[in-house]
GROMACS .gro file of C-alpha atoms in nm:
model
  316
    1UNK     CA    1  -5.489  10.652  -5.349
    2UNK     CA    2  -5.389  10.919  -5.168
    3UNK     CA    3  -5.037  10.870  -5.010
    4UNK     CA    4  -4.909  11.081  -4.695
    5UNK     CA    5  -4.511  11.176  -4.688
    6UNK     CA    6  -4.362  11.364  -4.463
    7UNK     CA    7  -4.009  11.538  -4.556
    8UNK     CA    8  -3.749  11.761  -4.362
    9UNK     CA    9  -3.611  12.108  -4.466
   10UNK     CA   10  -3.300  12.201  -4.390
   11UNK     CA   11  -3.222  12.581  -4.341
   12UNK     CA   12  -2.890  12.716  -4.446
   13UNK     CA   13  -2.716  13.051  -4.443
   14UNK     CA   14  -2.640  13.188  -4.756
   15UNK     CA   15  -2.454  13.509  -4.831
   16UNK     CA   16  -2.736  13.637  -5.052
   17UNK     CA   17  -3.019  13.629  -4.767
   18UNK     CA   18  -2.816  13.705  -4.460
   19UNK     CA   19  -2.981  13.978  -4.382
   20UNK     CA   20  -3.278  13.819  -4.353
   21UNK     CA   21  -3.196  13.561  -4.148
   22UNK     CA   22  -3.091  13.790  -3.912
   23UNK     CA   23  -3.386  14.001  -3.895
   24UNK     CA   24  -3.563  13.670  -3.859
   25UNK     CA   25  -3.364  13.613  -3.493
   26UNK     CA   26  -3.391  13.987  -3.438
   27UNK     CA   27  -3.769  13.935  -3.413
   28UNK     CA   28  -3.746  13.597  -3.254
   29UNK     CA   29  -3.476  13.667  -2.958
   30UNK     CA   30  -3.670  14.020  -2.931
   31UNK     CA   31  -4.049  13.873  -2.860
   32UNK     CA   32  -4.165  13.868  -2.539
   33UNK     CA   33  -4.392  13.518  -2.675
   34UNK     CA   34  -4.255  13.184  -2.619
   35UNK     CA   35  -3.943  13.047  -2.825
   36UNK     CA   36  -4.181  12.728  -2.917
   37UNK     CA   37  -4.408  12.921  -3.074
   38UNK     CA   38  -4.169  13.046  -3.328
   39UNK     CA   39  -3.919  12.734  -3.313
   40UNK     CA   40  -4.185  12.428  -3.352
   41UNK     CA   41  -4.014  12.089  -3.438
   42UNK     CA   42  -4.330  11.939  -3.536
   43UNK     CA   43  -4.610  12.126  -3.689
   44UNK     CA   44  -4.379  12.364  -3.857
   45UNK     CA   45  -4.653  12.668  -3.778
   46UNK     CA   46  -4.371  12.866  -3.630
   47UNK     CA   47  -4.160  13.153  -3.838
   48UNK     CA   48  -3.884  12.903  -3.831
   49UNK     CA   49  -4.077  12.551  -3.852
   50UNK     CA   50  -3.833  12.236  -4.026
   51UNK     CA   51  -4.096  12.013  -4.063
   52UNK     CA   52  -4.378  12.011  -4.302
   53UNK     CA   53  -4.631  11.740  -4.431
   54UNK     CA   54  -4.774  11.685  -4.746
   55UNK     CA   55  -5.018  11.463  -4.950
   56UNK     CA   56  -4.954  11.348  -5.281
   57UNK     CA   57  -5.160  11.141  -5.558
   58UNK     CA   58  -4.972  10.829  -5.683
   59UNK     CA   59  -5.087  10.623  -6.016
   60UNK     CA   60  -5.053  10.259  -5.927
   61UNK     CA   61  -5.127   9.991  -6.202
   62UNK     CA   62  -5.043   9.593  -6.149
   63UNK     CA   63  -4.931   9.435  -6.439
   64UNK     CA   64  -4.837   9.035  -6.527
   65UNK     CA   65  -4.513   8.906  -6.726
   66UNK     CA   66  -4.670   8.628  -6.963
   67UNK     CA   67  -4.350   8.432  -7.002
   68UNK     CA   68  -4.229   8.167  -6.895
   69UNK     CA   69  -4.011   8.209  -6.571
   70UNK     CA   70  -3.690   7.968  -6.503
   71UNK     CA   71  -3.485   8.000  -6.254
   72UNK     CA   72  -3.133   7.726  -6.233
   73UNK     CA   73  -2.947   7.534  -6.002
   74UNK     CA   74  -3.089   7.675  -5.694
   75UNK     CA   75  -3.001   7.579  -5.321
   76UNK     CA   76  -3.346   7.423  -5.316
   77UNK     CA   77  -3.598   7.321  -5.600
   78UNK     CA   78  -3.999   7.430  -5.553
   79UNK     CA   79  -4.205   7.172  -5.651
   80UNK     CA   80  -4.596   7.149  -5.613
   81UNK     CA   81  -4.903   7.382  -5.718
   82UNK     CA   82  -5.122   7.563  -5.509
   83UNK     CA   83  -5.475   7.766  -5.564
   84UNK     CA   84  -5.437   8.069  -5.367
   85UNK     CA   85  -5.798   8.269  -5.340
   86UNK     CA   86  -5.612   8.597  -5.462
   87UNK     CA   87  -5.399   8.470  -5.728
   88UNK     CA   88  -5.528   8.180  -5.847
   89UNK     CA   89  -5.324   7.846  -5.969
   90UNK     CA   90  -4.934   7.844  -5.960
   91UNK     CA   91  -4.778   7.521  -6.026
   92UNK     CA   92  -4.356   7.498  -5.992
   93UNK     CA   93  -4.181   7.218  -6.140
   94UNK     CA   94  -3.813   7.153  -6.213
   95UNK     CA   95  -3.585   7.006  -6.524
   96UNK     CA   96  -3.297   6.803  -6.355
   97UNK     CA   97  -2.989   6.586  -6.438
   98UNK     CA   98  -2.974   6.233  -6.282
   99UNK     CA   99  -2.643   6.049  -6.262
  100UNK     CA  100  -2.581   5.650  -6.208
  101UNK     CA  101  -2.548   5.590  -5.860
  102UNK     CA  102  -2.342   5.246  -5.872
  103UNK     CA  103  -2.136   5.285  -6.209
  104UNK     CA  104  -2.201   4.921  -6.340
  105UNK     CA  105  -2.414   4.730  -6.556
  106UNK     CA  106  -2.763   4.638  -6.449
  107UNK     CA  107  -2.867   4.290  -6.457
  108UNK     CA  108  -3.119   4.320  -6.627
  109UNK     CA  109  -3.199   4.221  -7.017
  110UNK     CA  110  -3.458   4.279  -7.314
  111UNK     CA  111  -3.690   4.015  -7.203
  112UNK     CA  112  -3.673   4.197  -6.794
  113UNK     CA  113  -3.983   4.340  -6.651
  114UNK     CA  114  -4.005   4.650  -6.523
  115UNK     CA  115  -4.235   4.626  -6.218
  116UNK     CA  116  -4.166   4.987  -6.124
  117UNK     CA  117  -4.018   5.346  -6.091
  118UNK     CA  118  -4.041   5.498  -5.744
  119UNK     CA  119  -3.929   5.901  -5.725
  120UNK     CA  120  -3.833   5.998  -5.403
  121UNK     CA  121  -3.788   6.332  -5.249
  122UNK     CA  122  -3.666   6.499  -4.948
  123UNK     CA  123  -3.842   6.817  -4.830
  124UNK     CA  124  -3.657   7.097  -4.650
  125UNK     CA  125  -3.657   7.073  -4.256
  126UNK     CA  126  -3.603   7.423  -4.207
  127UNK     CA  127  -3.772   7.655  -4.544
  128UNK     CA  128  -4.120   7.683  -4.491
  129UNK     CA  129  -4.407   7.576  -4.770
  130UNK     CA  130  -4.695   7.753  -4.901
  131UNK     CA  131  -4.998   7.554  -4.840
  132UNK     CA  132  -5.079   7.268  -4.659
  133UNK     CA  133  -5.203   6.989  -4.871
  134UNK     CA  134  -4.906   6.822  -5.060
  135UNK     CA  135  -5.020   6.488  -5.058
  136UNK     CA  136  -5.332   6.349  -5.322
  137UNK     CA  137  -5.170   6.576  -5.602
  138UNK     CA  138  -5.049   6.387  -5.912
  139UNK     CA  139  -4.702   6.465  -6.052
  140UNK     CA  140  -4.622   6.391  -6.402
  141UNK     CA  141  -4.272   6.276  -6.423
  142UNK     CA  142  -4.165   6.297  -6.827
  143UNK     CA  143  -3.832   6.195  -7.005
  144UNK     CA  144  -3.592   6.492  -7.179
  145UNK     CA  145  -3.546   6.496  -7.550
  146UNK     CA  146  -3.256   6.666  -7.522
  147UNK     CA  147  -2.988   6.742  -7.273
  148UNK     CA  148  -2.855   7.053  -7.042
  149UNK     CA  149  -2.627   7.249  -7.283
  150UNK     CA  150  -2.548   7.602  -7.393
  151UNK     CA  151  -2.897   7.719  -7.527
  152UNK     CA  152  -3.036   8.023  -7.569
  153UNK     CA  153  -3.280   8.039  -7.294
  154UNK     CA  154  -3.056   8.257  -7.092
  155UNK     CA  155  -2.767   8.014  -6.937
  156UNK     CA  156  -2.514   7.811  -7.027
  157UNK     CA  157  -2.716   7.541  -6.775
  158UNK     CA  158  -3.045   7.555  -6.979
  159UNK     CA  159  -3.154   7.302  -7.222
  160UNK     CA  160  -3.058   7.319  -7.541
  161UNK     CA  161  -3.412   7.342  -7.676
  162UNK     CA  162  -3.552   7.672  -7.564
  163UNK     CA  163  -3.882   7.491  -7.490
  164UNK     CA  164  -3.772   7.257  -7.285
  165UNK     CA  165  -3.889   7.007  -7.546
  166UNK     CA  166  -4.004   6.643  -7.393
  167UNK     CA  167  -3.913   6.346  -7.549
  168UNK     CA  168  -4.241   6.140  -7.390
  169UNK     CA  169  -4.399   6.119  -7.025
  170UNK     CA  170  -4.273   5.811  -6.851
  171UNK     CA  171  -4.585   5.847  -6.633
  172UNK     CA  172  -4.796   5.984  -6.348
  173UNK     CA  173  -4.940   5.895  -6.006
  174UNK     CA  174  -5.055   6.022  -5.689
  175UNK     CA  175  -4.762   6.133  -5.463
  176UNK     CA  176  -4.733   6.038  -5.103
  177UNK     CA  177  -4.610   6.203  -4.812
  178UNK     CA  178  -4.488   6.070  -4.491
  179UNK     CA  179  -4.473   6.353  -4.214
  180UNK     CA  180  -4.252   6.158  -3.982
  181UNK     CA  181  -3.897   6.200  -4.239
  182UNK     CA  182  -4.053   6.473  -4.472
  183UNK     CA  183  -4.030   6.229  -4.782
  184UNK     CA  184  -4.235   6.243  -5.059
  185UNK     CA  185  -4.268   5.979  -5.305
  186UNK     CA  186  -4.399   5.941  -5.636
  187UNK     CA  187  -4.440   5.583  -5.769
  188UNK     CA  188  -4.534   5.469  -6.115
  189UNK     CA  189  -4.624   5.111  -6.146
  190UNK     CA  190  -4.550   4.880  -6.415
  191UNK     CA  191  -4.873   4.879  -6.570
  192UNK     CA  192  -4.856   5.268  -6.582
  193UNK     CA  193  -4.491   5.333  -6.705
  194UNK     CA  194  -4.442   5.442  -7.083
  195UNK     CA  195  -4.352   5.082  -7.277
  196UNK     CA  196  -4.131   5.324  -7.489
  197UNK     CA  197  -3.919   5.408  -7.168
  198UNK     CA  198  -3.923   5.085  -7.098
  199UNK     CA  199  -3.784   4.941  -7.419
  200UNK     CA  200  -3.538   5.250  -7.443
  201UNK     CA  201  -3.400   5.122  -7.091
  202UNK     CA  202  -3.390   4.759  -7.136
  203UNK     CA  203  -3.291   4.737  -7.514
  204UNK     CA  204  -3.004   4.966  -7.451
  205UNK     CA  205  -2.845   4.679  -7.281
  206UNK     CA  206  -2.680   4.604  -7.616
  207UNK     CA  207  -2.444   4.922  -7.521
  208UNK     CA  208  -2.287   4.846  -7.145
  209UNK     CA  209  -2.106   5.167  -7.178
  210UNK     CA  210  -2.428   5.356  -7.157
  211UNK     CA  211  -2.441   5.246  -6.756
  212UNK     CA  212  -2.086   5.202  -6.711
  213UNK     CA  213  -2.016   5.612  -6.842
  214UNK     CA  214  -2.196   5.880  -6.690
  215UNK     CA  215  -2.147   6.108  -6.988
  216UNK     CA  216  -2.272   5.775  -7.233
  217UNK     CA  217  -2.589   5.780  -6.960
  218UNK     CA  218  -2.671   6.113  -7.040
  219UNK     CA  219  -2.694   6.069  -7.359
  220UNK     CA  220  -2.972   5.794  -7.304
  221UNK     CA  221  -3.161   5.959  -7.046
  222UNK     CA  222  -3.096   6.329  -7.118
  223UNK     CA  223  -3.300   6.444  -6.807
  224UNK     CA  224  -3.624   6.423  -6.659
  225UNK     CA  225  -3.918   6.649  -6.628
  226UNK     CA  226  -4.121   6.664  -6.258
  227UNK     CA  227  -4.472   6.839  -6.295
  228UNK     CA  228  -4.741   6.808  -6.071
  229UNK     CA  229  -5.108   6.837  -6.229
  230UNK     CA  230  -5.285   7.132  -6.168
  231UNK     CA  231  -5.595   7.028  -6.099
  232UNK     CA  232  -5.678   6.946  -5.772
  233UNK     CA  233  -6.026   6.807  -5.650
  234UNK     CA  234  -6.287   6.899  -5.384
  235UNK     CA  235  -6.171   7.168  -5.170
  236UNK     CA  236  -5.753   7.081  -5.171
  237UNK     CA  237  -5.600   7.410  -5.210
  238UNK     CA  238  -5.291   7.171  -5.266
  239UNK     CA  239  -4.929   7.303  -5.115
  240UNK     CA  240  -4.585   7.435  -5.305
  241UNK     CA  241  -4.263   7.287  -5.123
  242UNK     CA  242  -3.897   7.320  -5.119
  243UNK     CA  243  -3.725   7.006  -5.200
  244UNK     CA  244  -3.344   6.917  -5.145
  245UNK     CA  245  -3.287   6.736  -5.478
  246UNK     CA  246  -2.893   6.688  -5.367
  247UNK     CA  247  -2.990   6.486  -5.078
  248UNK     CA  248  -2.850   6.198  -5.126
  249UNK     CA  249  -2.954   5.975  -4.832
  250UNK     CA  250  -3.335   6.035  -4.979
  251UNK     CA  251  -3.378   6.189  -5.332
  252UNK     CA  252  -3.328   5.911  -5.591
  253UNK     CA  253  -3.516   5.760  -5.882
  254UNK     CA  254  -3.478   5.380  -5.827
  255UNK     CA  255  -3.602   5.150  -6.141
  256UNK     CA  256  -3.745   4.804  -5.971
  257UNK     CA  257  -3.695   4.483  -6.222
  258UNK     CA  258  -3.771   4.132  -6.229
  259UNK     CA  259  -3.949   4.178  -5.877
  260UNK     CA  260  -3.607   4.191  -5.667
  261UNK     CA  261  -3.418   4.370  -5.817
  262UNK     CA  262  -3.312   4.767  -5.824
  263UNK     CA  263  -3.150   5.016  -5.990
  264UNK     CA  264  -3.092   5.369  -5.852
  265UNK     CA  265  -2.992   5.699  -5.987
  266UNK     CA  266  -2.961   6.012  -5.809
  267UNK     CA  267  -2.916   6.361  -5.867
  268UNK     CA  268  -2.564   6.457  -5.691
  269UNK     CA  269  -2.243   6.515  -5.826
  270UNK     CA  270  -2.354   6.908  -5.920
  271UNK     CA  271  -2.616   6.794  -6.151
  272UNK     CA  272  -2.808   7.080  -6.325
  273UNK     CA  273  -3.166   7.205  -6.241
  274UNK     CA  274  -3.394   7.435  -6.372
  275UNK     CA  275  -3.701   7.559  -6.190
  276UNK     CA  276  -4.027   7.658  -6.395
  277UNK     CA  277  -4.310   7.844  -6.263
  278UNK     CA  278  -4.693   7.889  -6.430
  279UNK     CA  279  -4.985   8.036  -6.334
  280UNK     CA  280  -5.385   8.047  -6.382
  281UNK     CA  281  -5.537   8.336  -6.240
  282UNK     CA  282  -5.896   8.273  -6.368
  283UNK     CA  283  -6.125   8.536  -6.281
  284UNK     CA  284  -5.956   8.605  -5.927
  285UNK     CA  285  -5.945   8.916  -5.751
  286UNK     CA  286  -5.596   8.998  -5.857
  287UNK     CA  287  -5.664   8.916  -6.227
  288UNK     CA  288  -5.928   9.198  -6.278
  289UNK     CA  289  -5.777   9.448  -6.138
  290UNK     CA  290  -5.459   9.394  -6.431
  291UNK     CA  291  -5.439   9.663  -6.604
  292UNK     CA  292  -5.645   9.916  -6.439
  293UNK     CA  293  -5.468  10.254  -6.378
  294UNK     CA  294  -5.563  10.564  -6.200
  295UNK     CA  295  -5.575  10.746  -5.908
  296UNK     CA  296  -5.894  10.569  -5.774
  297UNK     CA  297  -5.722  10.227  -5.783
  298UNK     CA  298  -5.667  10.185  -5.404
  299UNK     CA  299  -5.494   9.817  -5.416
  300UNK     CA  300  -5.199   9.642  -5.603
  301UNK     CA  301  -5.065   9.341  -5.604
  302UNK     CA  302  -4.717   9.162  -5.591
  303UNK     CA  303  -4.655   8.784  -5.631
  304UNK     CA  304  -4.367   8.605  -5.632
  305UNK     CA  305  -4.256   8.312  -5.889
  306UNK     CA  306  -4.251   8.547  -6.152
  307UNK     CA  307  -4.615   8.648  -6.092
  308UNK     CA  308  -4.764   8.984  -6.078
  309UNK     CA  309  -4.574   9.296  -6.042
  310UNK     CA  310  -4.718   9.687  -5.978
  311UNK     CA  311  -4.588   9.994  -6.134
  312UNK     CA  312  -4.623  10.295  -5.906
  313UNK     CA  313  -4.570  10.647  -6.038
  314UNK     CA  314  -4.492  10.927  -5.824
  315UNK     CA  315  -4.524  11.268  -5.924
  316UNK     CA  316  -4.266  11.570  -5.908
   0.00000   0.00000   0.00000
């Protein structure tokens, strides 16, 4: 690629080419030709030109970082996934702390039914998404093994198990969106729910401190996981969205028992989140041209979401 620059020079007088420099505005204030022929300001043809322009050859290479990217507690979480015709698949989901809402015991009891678990979400009114197709996609929502703690994944606010090790998927649904309140819920009916979250919840009724002491709660739930499936069918390109997860008038996970009854927990009092980011490039555009060095490559390519970077080299 050839790349144009253009660059100033800036004359000075020094002692050891004086003379010089003043047989150069001998000759100039002597001429009978015009001053802008010797004192140009843009071509720099004249004896005394400042201005020059050059072309240089850069090396340009785009390269991938094949980790996993996490990114905590930010003012919003990205949740979604999204095939981009350049890039491929990215999909974003998020680790997060939920707290008891009402600090009290449930009524309910081993022999309870759980008719449901309904995820709900508030979108951002004022960051934009990428995409346009958030509703149909099918978000996993899983249980943590272990809780947010001083690990070694690069925080004091990561889990403790540098995997981000899941305990077992409580289950997965279609979301829907409504596009009058920019909610988005994901519900998981009874049929569908894990029976081992189920018994964890109900038989735990033997301790009342676990839902009477947030810190005793966290212990039993640890966490949850949100990750939307990346497949999508037909031709849904799908959508990545911000998502207020300390909203409290609207983001909740609300357990529904013995068909009237409810328990809710939320995700305020500063929980902890971590955001988590993969991609499937495929055979797109952007993945064959990783790697590939040179002067004839012509293109690079940047992505965010700890995606694709470029390394440009400029010689001197």
């Amino acid at each position: 690629m050839n790349f144009i620059t253009t660059y100033s020079k800036t004359g000075f007088l020094k002692i050891r080419n004086s003379f010089f420099w003043f047989l150069a505005i001998l000759l100039t204030v002597s001429c009978n030709k015009p001053v802008n022929d010797y004192l140009t300001t843009g071509s720099g043809s004249g004896l005394l030109g400042i201005h020059k322009t050059d072309t240089i050859t850069l090396n340009m290479v785009t390269e991938y970082w094949p980790h996993l990217l996490a990114s905590q507690n930010l003012t919003l979480d990205e949740l979604g996934t999204f095939n981009d015709p350049v890039f491929g698949r990215t999909t974003a989901g998020v680790y997060a702390q939920i707290r008891i809402e009402t600090i009290g015991m449930p009524s309910w009891n081993s022999s309870s039914s759980m008719d449901s678990i309904v995820l709900t979400l508030k979108m951002s009114d004022t960051t934009p998404a990428t995409g346009t197709q958030l509703a149909g996609q099918n978000w996993h929502l899983f249980k943590m093994a272990s809780g947010f703690g001083a690990g070694t994944a690069g925080g004091t606010n990561y889990p403790s198990d540098t995997s981000f090790k899941l305990s077992l998927e409580i289950g997965h649904a279609a979301i829907r969106y409504n596009h009058a309140d920019s909610i988005v819920t994901l519900s998981i009916k009874g049929n569908a729910i894990n029976q081992i979250f189920k018994d964890s919840m109900f038989d735990s009724t033997r301790n009342t401190s676990l839902f009477t002491d947030p810190t005793e709660f966290d212990q039993l739930m640890h966490g949850i996981f949100i990750e939307p499936d990346s497949s999508l069918s037909g031709n849904n390109n799908g959508e990545i969205a911000p998502f207020n997860l300390q909203d409290t008038a609207h983001t909740r996970l609300t357990i529904y028992y013995d068909k009237v009854n409810f328990w809710k927990m939320n995700f305020n009092s500063t929980p902890e989140r971590v955001n988590v980011y993969s991609h499937n490039y495929g055979n797109k555009v952007a993945w064959q041209n990783v790697g590939k060095t040179g002067k004839k490559v012509d293109r690079v390519y940047l992505q965010a979401l700890g995606g694709m970077k470029c390394l440009v080299t400029i010689p001197y």
